[in-house]
Structures are given as C-alpha cells and as structure tokens.
Amino acid sequence: MAVPPMQPARGVAAGSADLARPLRASLMLDVILGLLVAVTLPLAIVAVPNTISVVAALLPPDISPIEMVRAHGLALPAMVLTVPLTALFLRRVRAVPVLVAGLALL
C-alpha cells in the first residue's frame, strides 16, 4: 500500500516566513545603529571638548581646565564604543553579572 506524500501544514510554512521578518528587521536596526555610531563618534570627539572648555572656565581655580577637557574628551568615545559592545554581550549573558562586573571595574 502506497503512502501519499505529506504536505507541509500552512501554519508551519507561514511560521518560518514570520520568523525571518523579525530577524531581518533586527539586522537592519543593528546596521542603522552602527552607522549612527560611526557618524556621531567623530562629531562628539570634536563637539564635547569645545563645550567642556567653555564650562571649564566656570570651575574653581585649583582644577586644571586642560585636564578637564582631556578627561571628558576621552570619556565619550570610550562610552560610545563600549555601550554597543556591551549590548551585544548582553544578548548572550544575563545582565546581573555584567552589571556587577562593570560596577567592580568602576
């Protein structure tokens, strides 16, 4: 007795296509976010030290304005590079150990 070939159920076929859409949207969102970081990082490197230099004039005289500009100018690029990498890392690891490790490092 011959067994007729099985036809895939419509729900299964539609489910796999529905799964591909969020993955494509997630990839597109990651690409857009990466491009935004690539564009804003050089702008922030230029803009933040200029802003801090204006604010540094308001600081008490015992604080060096040059050191303040240097500290803030280096902090922003470090954060802009660290935050996306941490977001990728958090997809694989729970948030609590990463938060505790970050606080310990700080």
PDB file of C-alpha atoms in Angstrom:
ATOM      1  CA  MET A   1       0.000   0.000   0.000  1.00  0.00           C
ATOM      2  CA  ALA A   2       1.451   3.370  -1.046  1.00  0.00           C
ATOM      3  CA  VAL A   3       1.590   6.270   1.364  1.00  0.00           C
ATOM      4  CA  PRO A   4       0.752   9.663  -0.139  1.00  0.00           C
ATOM      5  CA  PRO A   5       3.439  12.322   0.235  1.00  0.00           C
ATOM      6  CA  MET A   6       2.969  14.627   3.206  1.00  0.00           C
ATOM      7  CA  GLN A   7       2.120  18.229   2.508  1.00  0.00           C
ATOM      8  CA  PRO A   8       3.563  20.767   4.951  1.00  0.00           C
ATOM      9  CA  ALA A   9       0.908  22.423   7.016  1.00  0.00           C
ATOM     10  CA  ARG A  10       0.195  26.043   6.141  1.00  0.00           C
ATOM     11  CA  GLY A  11       0.826  27.126   9.739  1.00  0.00           C
ATOM     12  CA  VAL A  12       4.367  25.751   9.658  1.00  0.00           C
ATOM     13  CA  ALA A  13       5.220  27.342   6.325  1.00  0.00           C
ATOM     14  CA  ALA A  14       3.829  30.691   7.426  1.00  0.00           C
ATOM     15  CA  GLY A  15       5.633  30.443  10.775  1.00  0.00           C
ATOM     16  CA  SER A  16       9.059  30.175   9.187  1.00  0.00           C
ATOM     17  CA  ALA A  17       8.408  33.231   6.995  1.00  0.00           C
ATOM     18  CA  ASP A  18       7.110  35.150  10.013  1.00  0.00           C
ATOM     19  CA  LEU A  19      10.308  34.298  11.880  1.00  0.00           C
ATOM     20  CA  ALA A  20      12.501  35.671   9.077  1.00  0.00           C
ATOM     21  CA  ARG A  21      10.867  39.128   9.206  1.00  0.00           C
ATOM     22  CA  PRO A  22      11.909  39.985  12.785  1.00  0.00           C
ATOM     23  CA  LEU A  23      15.429  38.724  12.085  1.00  0.00           C
ATOM     24  CA  ARG A  24      15.679  40.936   9.011  1.00  0.00           C
ATOM     25  CA  ALA A  25      14.287  43.898  10.950  1.00  0.00           C
ATOM     26  CA  SER A  26      16.733  43.261  13.791  1.00  0.00           C
ATOM     27  CA  LEU A  27      19.658  43.107  11.374  1.00  0.00           C
ATOM     28  CA  MET A  28      18.516  46.327   9.695  1.00  0.00           C
ATOM     29  CA  LEU A  29      18.191  48.039  13.084  1.00  0.00           C
ATOM     30  CA  ASP A  30      21.700  46.892  14.048  1.00  0.00           C
ATOM     31  CA  VAL A  31      23.124  48.255  10.783  1.00  0.00           C
ATOM     32  CA  ILE A  32      21.370  51.604  11.247  1.00  0.00           C
ATOM     33  CA  LEU A  33      22.581  51.837  14.841  1.00  0.00           C
ATOM     34  CA  GLY A  34      26.133  51.007  13.770  1.00  0.00           C
ATOM     35  CA  LEU A  35      26.050  53.717  11.104  1.00  0.00           C
ATOM     36  CA  LEU A  36      24.738  56.241  13.633  1.00  0.00           C
ATOM     37  CA  VAL A  37      27.586  55.400  15.994  1.00  0.00           C
ATOM     38  CA  ALA A  38      30.107  55.702  13.148  1.00  0.00           C
ATOM     39  CA  VAL A  39      28.755  59.140  12.238  1.00  0.00           C
ATOM     40  CA  THR A  40      28.246  60.561  15.722  1.00  0.00           C
ATOM     41  CA  LEU A  41      31.562  59.458  17.210  1.00  0.00           C
ATOM     42  CA  PRO A  42      33.741  61.908  15.222  1.00  0.00           C
ATOM     43  CA  LEU A  43      31.216  64.688  15.811  1.00  0.00           C
ATOM     44  CA  ALA A  44      31.211  64.022  19.540  1.00  0.00           C
ATOM     45  CA  ILE A  45      35.015  63.973  19.647  1.00  0.00           C
ATOM     46  CA  VAL A  46      35.009  67.470  18.162  1.00  0.00           C
ATOM     47  CA  ALA A  47      31.991  68.960  19.984  1.00  0.00           C
ATOM     48  CA  VAL A  48      32.406  67.722  23.558  1.00  0.00           C
ATOM     49  CA  PRO A  49      35.896  69.167  24.243  1.00  0.00           C
ATOM     50  CA  ASN A  50      34.751  72.536  22.885  1.00  0.00           C
ATOM     51  CA  THR A  51      31.731  72.524  25.185  1.00  0.00           C
ATOM     52  CA  ILE A  52      33.784  71.410  28.178  1.00  0.00           C
ATOM     53  CA  SER A  53      36.342  74.151  27.504  1.00  0.00           C
ATOM     54  CA  VAL A  54      33.589  76.743  27.929  1.00  0.00           C
ATOM     55  CA  VAL A  55      32.336  75.074  31.112  1.00  0.00           C
ATOM     56  CA  ALA A  56      35.912  74.672  32.410  1.00  0.00           C
ATOM     57  CA  ALA A  57      36.172  78.442  32.722  1.00  0.00           C
ATOM     58  CA  LEU A  58      33.497  78.262  35.440  1.00  0.00           C
ATOM     59  CA  LEU A  59      35.432  75.712  37.536  1.00  0.00           C
ATOM     60  CA  PRO A  60      37.328  76.599  40.710  1.00  0.00           C
ATOM     61  CA  PRO A  61      40.912  77.764  40.075  1.00  0.00           C
ATOM     62  CA  ASP A  62      42.549  74.645  41.569  1.00  0.00           C
ATOM     63  CA  ILE A  63      41.082  72.412  38.798  1.00  0.00           C
ATOM     64  CA  SER A  64      43.051  72.457  35.553  1.00  0.00           C
ATOM     65  CA  PRO A  65      40.822  73.225  32.544  1.00  0.00           C
ATOM     66  CA  ILE A  66      43.140  71.269  30.251  1.00  0.00           C
ATOM     67  CA  GLU A  67      42.833  68.118  32.364  1.00  0.00           C
ATOM     68  CA  MET A  68      39.043  68.540  32.469  1.00  0.00           C
ATOM     69  CA  VAL A  69      38.854  68.824  28.682  1.00  0.00           C
ATOM     70  CA  ARG A  70      41.128  65.808  28.264  1.00  0.00           C
ATOM     71  CA  ALA A  71      39.130  63.667  30.695  1.00  0.00           C
ATOM     72  CA  HIS A  72      35.783  64.454  29.119  1.00  0.00           C
ATOM     73  CA  GLY A  73      37.129  64.263  25.569  1.00  0.00           C
ATOM     74  CA  LEU A  74      38.359  60.719  26.145  1.00  0.00           C
ATOM     75  CA  ALA A  75      35.358  59.517  28.156  1.00  0.00           C
ATOM     76  CA  LEU A  76      32.713  59.972  25.470  1.00  0.00           C
ATOM     77  CA  PRO A  77      34.434  57.958  22.712  1.00  0.00           C
ATOM     78  CA  ALA A  78      35.123  55.207  25.237  1.00  0.00           C
ATOM     79  CA  MET A  79      31.435  55.078  26.213  1.00  0.00           C
ATOM     80  CA  VAL A  80      30.243  55.218  22.599  1.00  0.00           C
ATOM     81  CA  LEU A  81      32.413  52.213  21.773  1.00  0.00           C
ATOM     82  CA  THR A  82      31.653  50.312  24.976  1.00  0.00           C
ATOM     83  CA  VAL A  83      27.854  50.555  25.025  1.00  0.00           C
ATOM     84  CA  PRO A  84      27.181  48.740  21.692  1.00  0.00           C
ATOM     85  CA  LEU A  85      29.702  46.019  22.566  1.00  0.00           C
ATOM     86  CA  THR A  86      28.039  45.547  25.948  1.00  0.00           C
ATOM     87  CA  ALA A  87      24.631  45.341  24.274  1.00  0.00           C
ATOM     88  CA  LEU A  88      25.902  42.539  22.042  1.00  0.00           C
ATOM     89  CA  PHE A  89      27.441  40.804  25.058  1.00  0.00           C
ATOM     90  CA  LEU A  90      24.173  41.048  26.993  1.00  0.00           C
ATOM     91  CA  ARG A  91      22.411  39.020  24.304  1.00  0.00           C
ATOM     92  CA  ARG A  92      24.488  36.029  25.388  1.00  0.00           C
ATOM     93  CA  VAL A  93      24.887  36.595  29.147  1.00  0.00           C
ATOM     94  CA  ARG A  94      22.485  37.622  31.893  1.00  0.00           C
ATOM     95  CA  ALA A  95      22.502  41.302  32.815  1.00  0.00           C
ATOM     96  CA  VAL A  96      23.231  40.923  36.541  1.00  0.00           C
ATOM     97  CA  PRO A  97      26.823  39.546  36.258  1.00  0.00           C
ATOM     98  CA  VAL A  98      27.673  42.174  33.634  1.00  0.00           C
ATOM     99  CA  LEU A  99      26.309  44.958  35.849  1.00  0.00           C
ATOM    100  CA  VAL A 100      28.224  43.693  38.884  1.00  0.00           C
ATOM    101  CA  ALA A 101      31.437  43.345  36.852  1.00  0.00           C
ATOM    102  CA  GLY A 102      31.021  46.862  35.490  1.00  0.00           C
ATOM    103  CA  LEU A 103      30.480  48.301  38.948  1.00  0.00           C
ATOM    104  CA  ALA A 104      33.504  46.402  40.264  1.00  0.00           C
ATOM    105  CA  LEU A 105      35.616  47.700  37.372  1.00  0.00           C
ATOM    106  CA  LEU A 106      34.441  51.244  38.006  1.00  0.00           C
TER     107      LEU A 106
END
